[in-house]
Short mmCIF file of C-alpha atoms in Angstrom, two decimals:
data_model
loop_
_atom_site.label_atom_id
_atom_site.label_comp_id
_atom_site.label_asym_id
_atom_site.label_seq_id
_atom_site.Cartn_x
_atom_site.Cartn_y
_atom_site.Cartn_z
CA MET I 24 -14.00 42.55 -52.63
CA ARG I 25 -11.60 45.27 -52.41
CA LEU I 26 -13.69 48.77 -51.21
CA SER I 27 -11.99 52.78 -49.38
CA CYS I 28 -14.09 54.88 -48.71
CA ALA I 29 -14.19 59.00 -50.35
CA LEU I 30 -13.04 62.15 -48.08
CA LEU I 31 -15.02 64.96 -47.12
CA THR I 32 -12.93 67.73 -45.35
CA ILE I 33 -13.10 71.22 -44.44
CA ALA I 34 -10.06 72.09 -43.20
CA LEU I 35 -10.96 75.24 -39.31
CA ALA I 36 -9.36 78.29 -40.08
CA SER I 37 -7.89 78.04 -36.55
CA THR I 38 -6.20 75.34 -34.34
CA GLY I 39 -8.12 76.89 -31.19
CA ALA I 40 -12.08 76.40 -33.26
CA ALA I 41 -10.03 72.77 -34.37
CA SER I 42 -10.17 71.79 -29.90
CA ALA I 43 -12.54 72.75 -29.50
CA ALA I 44 -14.32 70.97 -31.76
CA ALA I 45 -12.78 67.59 -31.95
CA LEU I 46 -14.95 64.91 -30.43
CA ASP I 47 -18.32 66.62 -32.77
CA ALA I 48 -16.31 65.48 -35.62
CA PRO I 49 -13.11 64.03 -34.80
CA HIS I 50 -9.62 64.46 -37.00
CA THR I 51 -9.38 61.74 -39.67
CA LEU I 52 -5.79 60.26 -41.43
CA HIS I 53 -4.81 61.32 -44.88
CA HIS I 54 -3.90 58.21 -46.57
CA PRO I 55 -2.51 58.73 -50.73
CA ARG I 56 -5.01 56.57 -51.47
CA SER I 57 -7.84 56.72 -49.15
CA GLN I 58 -10.00 59.67 -48.17
CA HIS I 59 -12.43 59.08 -45.08
CA LEU I 60 -15.48 60.09 -44.40
CA VAL I 61 -16.44 61.18 -40.93
CA GLU I 62 -19.68 60.52 -38.84
CA SER I 63 -20.43 63.86 -37.44
CA HIS I 64 -21.76 65.23 -34.14
CA HIS I 65 -24.12 67.76 -36.84
CA ALA I 66 -24.35 65.36 -39.77
CA HIS I 67 -28.00 64.84 -39.98
CA HIS I 68 -28.08 68.46 -39.76
CA ALA I 69 -27.77 68.45 -43.89
CA ALA I 70 -27.12 64.72 -46.27
CA ARG I 71 -23.15 65.55 -46.32
CA ALA I 72 -21.28 64.48 -43.94
CA THR I 73 -18.00 66.71 -42.89
CA VAL I 74 -15.12 66.91 -40.93
CA HIS I 75 -11.61 68.57 -39.36
CA GLU I 76 -8.50 67.62 -41.55
CA SER I 77 -6.03 66.09 -38.83
CA ALA I 78 -2.28 65.84 -39.00
CA LYS I 79 -1.18 62.25 -40.33
CA THR I 80 -0.84 58.98 -39.44
CA PRO I 81 -0.83 58.39 -36.32
CA ALA I 82 2.31 56.02 -34.64
CA ARG I 83 1.46 53.76 -32.30
CA ALA I 84 0.71 54.52 -28.92
CA ALA I 85 0.71 51.70 -25.96
CA VAL I 86 -3.19 51.96 -24.10
CA ARG I 87 -2.52 50.13 -20.51
CA ARG I 88 -5.71 49.96 -17.93
CA ALA I 89 -5.54 51.71 -15.01
CA PRO I 90 -6.48 49.74 -12.21
CA LYS I 91 -9.22 51.26 -10.40
CA ALA I 92 -8.40 54.75 -12.42
CA ALA I 93 -9.73 53.46 -15.18
CA SER I 94 -7.28 56.44 -17.06
CA VAL I 95 -5.50 55.22 -20.05
CA HIS I 96 -3.32 57.65 -21.58
CA ALA I 97 -1.86 57.20 -24.71
CA GLY I 98 1.99 57.89 -26.61
CA HIS I 99 2.84 60.81 -28.76
CA HIS I 100 1.39 60.86 -32.09
CA THR I 101 4.06 61.50 -34.89
CA SER I 102 3.20 62.60 -37.78
CA ARG I 103 2.74 60.22 -40.87
CA VAL I 104 1.75 60.75 -45.06
CA GLY I 105 2.27 58.39 -47.63
CA ASN I 106 4.13 59.17 -51.06
CA GLY I 107 1.93 61.48 -53.39
CA ALA I 108 -1.44 63.09 -52.76
CA PRO I 109 -5.08 62.24 -52.26
CA THR I 110 -7.04 62.75 -55.49
CA ILE I 111 -9.48 65.67 -54.89
CA ARG I 112 -10.75 68.91 -55.40
CA ARG I 113 -9.90 71.30 -54.25
CA ALA I 114 -12.21 75.45 -54.46
CA SER I 115 -11.14 78.33 -52.18
CA LEU I 116 -13.91 79.86 -50.87
CA HIS I 117 -12.89 82.40 -48.66
CA GLY I 118 -10.03 82.47 -47.18
CA ARG I 119 -11.08 77.90 -46.70
CA HIS I 120 -10.40 75.15 -48.32
CA ARG I 121 -13.65 72.82 -49.63
CA TYR I 122 -12.72 69.65 -50.88
CA TYR I 123 -15.54 67.24 -53.25
CA GLU I 124 -16.23 64.40 -53.70
CA ARG I 125 -18.61 63.91 -57.23
CA PHE I 126 -21.29 61.32 -56.39
CA THR I 127 -22.76 59.57 -59.65
CA ALA I 128 -25.03 57.39 -57.73
CA SER I 129 -27.88 58.14 -57.69
CA SER I 130 -29.30 58.10 -54.44
CA PHE I 131 -33.92 56.71 -55.75
CA ALA I 132 -34.70 53.29 -57.22
CA GLY I 133 -37.97 52.74 -58.93
CA SER I 134 -40.89 50.34 -56.35
CA ASP I 135 -39.74 47.66 -58.80
CA GLN I 136 -36.38 47.96 -56.42
CA PHE I 137 -38.95 45.30 -54.71
CA SER I 138 -40.90 43.00 -57.89
CA GLY I 139 -38.69 39.74 -58.07
CA ASP I 140 -38.75 39.47 -53.88
CA LEU I 141 -40.18 36.26 -52.10
CA THR I 142 -42.69 37.36 -49.53
CA THR I 143 -44.02 34.20 -48.55
CA GLY I 144 -42.74 33.54 -45.16
CA GLU I 145 -42.47 36.86 -44.22
CA ASP I 146 -44.72 39.28 -41.69
CA PRO I 147 -46.87 41.90 -44.18
CA ILE I 148 -46.86 43.64 -41.94
CA VAL I 149 -43.47 44.45 -40.59
CA ARG I 150 -43.34 43.87 -44.40
CA GLN I 151 -45.25 46.99 -45.65
CA ALA I 152 -43.47 48.81 -42.96
CA ALA I 153 -39.86 48.61 -44.47
CA ILE I 154 -41.13 49.69 -47.30
CA ASP I 155 -42.88 52.41 -46.48
CA ALA I 156 -39.29 53.89 -44.43
CA LEU I 157 -37.95 52.89 -48.07
CA GLY I 158 -39.84 55.13 -50.28
CA ASP I 159 -38.10 56.13 -53.74
CA MET I 160 -34.15 55.60 -51.69
CA ASN I 161 -32.40 53.25 -53.77
CA GLY I 162 -31.50 50.71 -50.59
CA THR I 163 -32.82 47.79 -48.77
CA ALA I 164 -33.85 47.23 -45.46
CA LEU I 165 -33.94 43.53 -43.49
CA VAL I 166 -35.34 43.24 -39.99
CA ILE I 167 -34.74 39.73 -38.29
CA ASP I 168 -36.27 37.83 -34.56
CA PRO I 169 -32.93 37.41 -32.87
CA SER I 170 -34.74 35.16 -30.33
CA SER I 171 -35.30 32.22 -33.04
CA GLY I 172 -32.92 34.61 -36.47
CA ARG I 173 -35.70 33.87 -38.48
CA ILE I 174 -35.91 36.61 -41.15
CA LEU I 175 -39.91 38.62 -40.56
CA ALA I 176 -39.39 40.90 -43.92
CA MET I 177 -36.04 41.20 -46.84
CA VAL I 178 -37.13 44.55 -48.78
CA ASN I 179 -34.83 43.86 -52.15
CA GLN I 180 -33.49 40.89 -51.75
CA LYS I 181 -30.89 41.03 -54.66
CA LEU I 182 -29.08 43.86 -52.83
CA ALA I 183 -29.93 41.90 -49.13
CA LEU I 184 -28.47 40.14 -50.40
CA SER I 185 -24.99 40.73 -52.32
CA PRO I 186 -21.38 40.28 -51.81
CA GLY I 187 -22.17 43.83 -49.73
CA ALA I 188 -19.76 46.44 -49.38
CA GLU I 189 -17.25 48.27 -47.13
CA PRO I 190 -19.57 48.69 -43.03
CA CYS I 191 -17.66 51.83 -43.22
CA SER I 192 -18.49 52.86 -39.02
CA THR I 193 -20.67 49.95 -38.26
CA ILE I 194 -17.64 47.86 -37.89
CA LYS I 195 -17.00 49.29 -34.95
CA ILE I 196 -19.32 47.18 -32.70
CA THR I 197 -17.75 44.26 -33.73
CA VAL I 198 -14.08 46.33 -32.37
CA ALA I 199 -15.31 47.31 -29.15
CA MET I 200 -17.48 44.44 -28.84
CA ALA I 201 -13.58 42.60 -28.79
CA ALA I 202 -11.14 45.22 -26.86
CA LEU I 203 -13.80 44.78 -24.19
CA SER I 204 -13.89 41.57 -24.11
CA GLU I 205 -10.06 41.02 -24.14
CA GLY I 206 -10.10 43.17 -21.38
CA ILE I 207 -8.10 46.12 -23.48
CA VAL I 208 -10.83 49.23 -22.09
CA THR I 209 -14.08 49.25 -20.01
CA ARG I 210 -17.01 51.25 -21.48
CA ASP I 211 -15.66 53.62 -19.12
CA THR I 212 -12.71 54.14 -19.33
CA MET I 213 -10.51 57.26 -20.70
CA VAL I 214 -8.55 57.91 -23.94
CA GLN I 215 -5.99 60.14 -24.14
CA LEU I 216 -6.44 60.87 -28.03
CA PRO I 217 -4.59 63.53 -29.91
CA GLY I 218 -5.84 66.43 -28.17
CA PHE I 219 -8.58 64.93 -26.22
CA ARG I 220 -9.92 61.92 -23.75
CA MET I 221 -13.04 59.97 -24.57
CA ASN I 222 -14.31 56.66 -24.06
CA MET I 223 -16.38 53.72 -25.31
CA THR I 224 -19.69 55.00 -25.07
CA GLN I 225 -18.79 58.48 -26.89
CA ALA I 226 -16.60 56.91 -28.92
CA LEU I 227 -19.25 55.40 -30.35
CA ALA I 228 -22.29 57.74 -29.78
CA LYS I 229 -19.88 60.19 -31.79
CA SER I 230 -18.25 57.40 -34.29
CA ASN I 231 -15.21 58.50 -32.81
CA ASN I 232 -12.21 57.67 -35.39
CA LEU I 233 -8.84 57.94 -33.81
CA TYR I 234 -10.36 55.50 -30.55
CA PHE I 235 -10.83 52.98 -32.88
CA GLU I 236 -8.11 52.71 -34.41
CA GLU I 237 -6.93 52.90 -31.22
CA LEU I 238 -8.13 49.77 -30.03
CA GLY I 239 -7.47 48.83 -33.89
CA ARG I 240 -3.41 48.83 -32.93
CA GLU I 241 -3.98 47.26 -29.95
CA LEU I 242 -5.63 44.82 -30.48
CA GLY I 243 -3.45 43.84 -33.65
CA PHE I 244 -4.58 41.77 -36.87
CA GLU I 245 -4.68 38.80 -35.17
CA ARG I 246 -6.85 39.11 -32.74
CA VAL I 247 -8.88 42.18 -34.89
CA LYS I 248 -10.12 38.98 -37.28
CA HIS I 249 -10.54 37.09 -35.01
CA TYR I 250 -12.88 38.48 -32.64
CA ALA I 251 -14.41 39.41 -35.75
CA ASN I 252 -14.84 35.78 -37.76
CA GLU I 253 -16.65 35.29 -34.24
CA PHE I 254 -18.73 37.12 -34.61
CA GLY I 255 -19.58 35.78 -38.40
CA LEU I 256 -17.56 38.06 -40.79
CA GLY I 257 -16.57 36.60 -42.84
CA GLU I 258 -19.00 34.41 -43.80
CA LEU I 259 -22.15 33.45 -45.70
CA ALA I 260 -24.66 34.61 -42.49
CA GLY I 261 -27.30 31.82 -44.17
CA TRP I 262 -29.91 28.86 -43.10
CA HIS I 263 -29.50 27.00 -46.63
CA ILE I 264 -31.18 31.31 -48.53
CA GLN I 265 -30.52 31.17 -52.03
CA GLY I 266 -28.58 33.31 -53.56
CA GLU I 267 -26.99 34.99 -51.11
CA GLN I 268 -23.16 35.65 -51.43
CA LEU I 269 -19.84 36.14 -49.07
CA GLY I 270 -18.36 39.66 -48.10
CA THR I 271 -15.68 38.64 -47.18
CA TYR I 272 -12.84 39.20 -44.72
CA PRO I 273 -9.11 39.08 -45.01
CA ASP I 274 -6.60 36.87 -44.30
CA GLN I 275 -4.17 40.02 -44.39
CA PRO I 276 -4.15 43.70 -42.67
CA ILE I 277 -4.40 46.64 -45.83
CA PRO I 278 -1.19 48.16 -45.97
CA ALA I 279 0.02 50.03 -43.41
CA SER I 280 0.71 53.12 -46.42
CA GLU I 281 -3.22 52.54 -46.38
CA GLY I 282 -3.21 53.20 -42.99
CA GLY I 283 -3.20 49.66 -41.56
CA VAL I 284 -5.03 46.81 -38.81
CA GLY I 285 -6.74 50.85 -38.09
CA LYS I 286 -8.28 51.69 -41.06
CA MET I 287 -10.37 48.28 -41.28
CA CYS I 288 -11.11 49.00 -37.20
CA SER I 289 -13.28 52.29 -37.48
CA PHE I 290 -14.00 52.10 -41.06
CA GLY I 291 -13.83 49.04 -42.34
CA GLN I 292 -11.23 49.13 -45.06
CA GLY I 293 -10.66 46.00 -46.65
CA VAL I 294 -13.70 44.57 -45.21
CA SER I 295 -17.24 43.60 -46.93
CA MET I 296 -19.46 42.67 -45.24
CA THR I 297 -24.01 42.16 -45.56
CA PRO I 298 -27.25 43.86 -44.29
CA LEU I 299 -26.90 39.01 -43.25
CA GLN I 300 -23.87 39.30 -41.67
CA LEU I 301 -24.75 42.23 -39.58
CA GLY I 302 -27.66 41.48 -39.32
CA ALA I 303 -27.24 38.12 -37.66
CA TYR I 304 -23.88 39.82 -35.42
CA VAL I 305 -26.53 42.50 -33.85
CA ALA I 306 -29.74 40.53 -32.83
CA ALA I 307 -26.26 37.60 -30.88
CA LEU I 308 -25.87 40.94 -29.19
CA ALA I 309 -30.00 41.44 -28.32
CA ASN I 310 -29.70 37.80 -27.29
CA GLY I 311 -26.99 38.00 -25.04
CA GLY I 312 -24.92 36.07 -27.57
CA THR I 313 -26.46 33.44 -29.38
CA LEU I 314 -25.46 33.47 -33.07
CA TYR I 315 -28.44 32.79 -35.67
CA TYR I 316 -27.61 31.16 -38.87
CA LEU I 317 -30.61 33.65 -40.72
CA GLN I 318 -33.49 31.77 -42.27
CA HIS I 319 -35.66 33.05 -45.19
CA PRO I 320 -38.78 30.74 -45.11
CA THR I 321 -40.38 30.39 -48.99
CA THR I 322 -42.40 27.68 -48.62
CA ALA I 323 -44.95 26.28 -46.66
CA ALA I 324 -43.05 23.40 -45.69
CA GLU I 325 -40.38 26.21 -44.04
CA ILE I 326 -42.83 27.95 -43.75
CA ALA I 327 -43.79 24.81 -40.93
CA GLY I 328 -41.26 23.22 -40.67
CA PHE I 329 -38.97 25.94 -39.60
CA ALA I 330 -37.10 25.59 -36.04
CA PRO I 331 -34.14 28.32 -34.95
CA HIS I 332 -30.01 26.88 -36.59
CA VAL I 333 -27.39 28.46 -33.77
CA LYS I 334 -23.97 28.49 -34.86
CA ARG I 335 -22.25 28.91 -32.13
CA THR I 336 -22.36 31.04 -28.34
CA LEU I 337 -21.13 33.87 -28.50
CA ASP I 338 -19.25 34.17 -24.68
CA ILE I 339 -20.17 38.01 -24.66
CA ALA I 340 -23.47 38.46 -22.78
CA ARG I 341 -21.97 40.74 -19.89
CA TYR I 342 -19.75 43.03 -21.84
CA VAL I 343 -23.77 43.99 -24.22
CA PRO I 344 -24.36 46.75 -21.27
CA GLU I 345 -20.52 48.05 -22.18
CA LEU I 346 -21.37 48.26 -25.82
CA GLN I 347 -25.23 49.08 -25.28
CA ASP I 348 -24.32 51.81 -23.89
CA GLY I 349 -23.16 53.46 -26.64
CA MET I 350 -25.06 52.76 -28.64
CA ALA I 351 -27.80 53.98 -26.88
CA GLY I 352 -26.25 57.39 -27.11
CA ALA I 353 -25.81 56.90 -31.10
CA VAL I 354 -29.78 56.86 -30.68
CA GLU I 355 -30.20 59.63 -28.21
CA TYR I 356 -27.74 62.67 -28.71
CA GLY I 357 -25.19 60.91 -31.41
CA THR I 358 -25.18 60.47 -34.99
CA ALA I 359 -28.35 59.17 -34.84
CA ARG I 360 -29.92 60.38 -33.30
CA ARG I 361 -32.18 61.25 -37.27
CA LEU I 362 -33.96 58.85 -35.69
CA ARG I 363 -35.71 60.08 -32.47
CA THR I 364 -37.90 63.48 -35.19
CA SER I 365 -40.24 60.28 -36.09
CA PHE I 366 -39.60 57.13 -33.31
CA THR I 367 -39.39 58.02 -29.55
CA GLU I 368 -41.76 55.37 -27.95
CA LEU I 369 -39.14 52.38 -27.21
CA PRO I 370 -35.43 52.54 -26.56
CA VAL I 371 -33.40 51.63 -29.28
CA PHE I 372 -29.47 50.98 -29.93
CA GLY I 373 -27.87 51.58 -32.77
CA LYS I 374 -24.58 52.67 -34.90
CA THR I 375 -24.95 53.91 -38.04
CA GLY I 376 -21.89 54.23 -40.99
CA THR I 377 -21.58 55.94 -44.12
CA CYS I 378 -18.34 56.02 -46.89
CA SER I 379 -18.46 55.90 -50.45
CA ASN I 380 -16.88 54.02 -53.11
CA ASN I 381 -16.00 55.46 -57.14
CA GLY I 382 -18.73 57.47 -57.11
CA THR I 383 -20.93 56.01 -55.39
CA ARG I 384 -21.64 56.38 -50.85
CA PHE I 385 -23.43 54.47 -48.52
CA GLY I 386 -25.33 55.29 -45.94
CA TRP I 387 -25.67 51.30 -42.59
CA PHE I 388 -27.32 51.97 -40.26
CA ALA I 389 -28.01 48.82 -37.86
CA SER I 390 -30.60 48.73 -34.67
CA TYR I 391 -32.20 46.32 -32.54
CA SER I 392 -35.56 47.72 -29.52
CA GLU I 393 -35.77 46.51 -26.84
CA ALA I 394 -40.06 45.69 -26.37
CA PRO I 395 -41.59 44.22 -23.66
CA GLN I 396 -42.95 41.59 -27.57
CA GLY I 397 -39.46 40.98 -27.81
CA SER I 398 -36.44 42.31 -30.22
CA LEU I 399 -36.44 43.31 -33.58
CA VAL I 400 -33.10 43.86 -35.09
CA THR I 401 -33.07 46.12 -37.93
CA VAL I 402 -30.43 47.15 -40.70
CA PHE I 403 -31.37 49.59 -43.36
CA PHE I 404 -27.96 49.75 -46.19
CA LEU I 405 -28.40 52.52 -48.55
CA GLU I 406 -26.20 53.00 -52.01
CA GLY I 407 -26.52 56.77 -54.00
CA GLY I 408 -24.60 59.63 -54.28
CA ARG I 409 -24.44 62.69 -52.18
CA PRO I 410 -28.49 62.08 -50.26
CA THR I 411 -27.70 58.59 -49.67
CA PHE I 412 -25.82 58.41 -45.70
CA GLY I 413 -25.72 56.27 -41.96
CA PRO I 414 -28.16 59.61 -40.42
CA ARG I 415 -30.66 58.88 -43.40
CA ALA I 416 -30.11 55.16 -42.80
CA ALA I 417 -31.08 55.99 -38.67
CA GLU I 418 -33.71 58.70 -40.08
CA LEU I 419 -35.27 55.80 -42.52
CA THR I 420 -35.25 53.04 -38.96
CA GLY I 421 -37.02 55.36 -37.48
CA ALA I 422 -40.27 55.86 -39.83
CA PHE I 423 -39.91 52.27 -40.37
CA TYR I 424 -40.98 52.16 -35.81
CA ARG I 425 -43.17 54.59 -36.51
CA ASN I 426 -45.30 52.47 -39.28
CA LEU I 427 -45.43 49.30 -36.82
CA TRP I 428 -46.40 51.32 -33.81
CA ASP I 429 -49.32 53.18 -36.45
CA HIS I 430 -50.44 49.99 -37.06
CA ASN I 431 -50.37 49.06 -33.56
CA TYR I 432 -47.49 46.58 -33.78
CA PHE I 433 -46.70 46.18 -30.35
CA ILE I 434 -49.45 46.36 -28.79
CA ASN I 435 -51.67 43.54 -31.11
CA LYS I 436 -48.83 40.82 -30.65
CA PRO I 437 -48.01 38.47 -27.76
CA VAL I 438 -45.33 37.93 -25.67
CA GLN I 439 -42.29 35.82 -27.65
CA ALA I 440 -42.12 33.00 -25.62
CA THR I 441 -37.81 31.96 -26.75
CA ALA I 442 -37.60 29.99 -28.96
CA SER I 443 -36.40 26.08 -28.75
CA ALA I 444 -32.94 26.41 -30.56
CA ILE I 445 -30.95 22.97 -32.70
CA PRO I 446 -27.38 22.96 -32.55
CA VAL I 447 -25.43 22.71 -35.39
CA GLU I 448 -21.62 23.36 -36.50
CA SER I 449 -20.33 25.89 -37.62
CA THR I 450 -18.24 23.82 -40.84
CA THR I 451 -22.10 22.78 -41.69
CA ALA I 452 -21.10 22.44 -45.64
CA GLY I 453 -21.31 25.47 -47.78
CA GLN I 454 -21.54 28.10 -44.16
CA GLY I 455 -18.17 28.25 -43.37
CA VAL I 456 -15.33 30.58 -44.21
CA ASP I 457 -14.62 31.99 -48.02
CA GLN I 458 -11.10 30.69 -48.75
#
């Protein structure tokens, strides 16, 4: 499935203002067929996200790792634009130009969006907390026990099991882990970008696109795809979950005229990802590297016979703390900080994503929490119009945790024991990569 993101842009009146705002609203690269919306540092102040208009697609810059100085310098970026111009509406306002995207989808739905869900094996407290958090927003909420891969709640299962959508900036956590695993950077390595430098912690917290485009070009498509597949993208995430459809990862990079591997690594352009695929990967981050098949028992026999199934073990445990710093930063001071308006009692690590396709806007937030009783993994995915975006999904996640906390969920729940898992080959029939 092919989706593209739409860009909402505000051009600053002076180059000095643009330079000063580089970290809060990173420059966006323009392509004639794909305009991207950036999650800015100030996204939580408004239901529409705004970004600064950049120069154009940078040429590949070599990233090198300094042994002790932890500094990476990128080469000079040149400007280049594809043929044609973006198809967007422009309005003049007091000497500034505003670019608008027309959204035709609704961000709201009735309570009947949950009516077809199979709930026999779900945790009723967790499910109700997710339903109350979503409210009338059009979306789905997925809650997973990362110690076993068991789905505790899947609200609006029709959407959760759909072929998915462009992952937007949530793709950055897979790219970051790939770069850490390959030794290209550490969390503290400063990468030189046009006009500023930043490290991985800052780039994840602020969802900086240029940083991850640079990592993507350095990794190259083959390595990017290898790690994406290892982390579960392009595969069914569930263990015989009825109705689950497959999100796909392409076999070839998108054309250079559309941003190539750089755009695939900053927005997931050309990729289709499901909430289950994202949830399974974040669960592997939360548990230190075990990628479980997700299970959603719906009968008495399935509930009684539940046992975890391991898809594969990922060699990522040593890198999770490096990634975790940026995901913590997103919640504490970055694009996901709306979560903290309603919940501050437990550490939460997460990543937002915002983009759009053909008049429909997507808002993602994937996270995991830490509690003495064990972690919870959540994925909130929203579809709609202007009120739909990543920081809103993070805000709803905060409401979800607040609901659990107010119902003494973490106090009454016994401390989890490590689950005994059944190893399963990742090539099991019906569970492999779509051809």
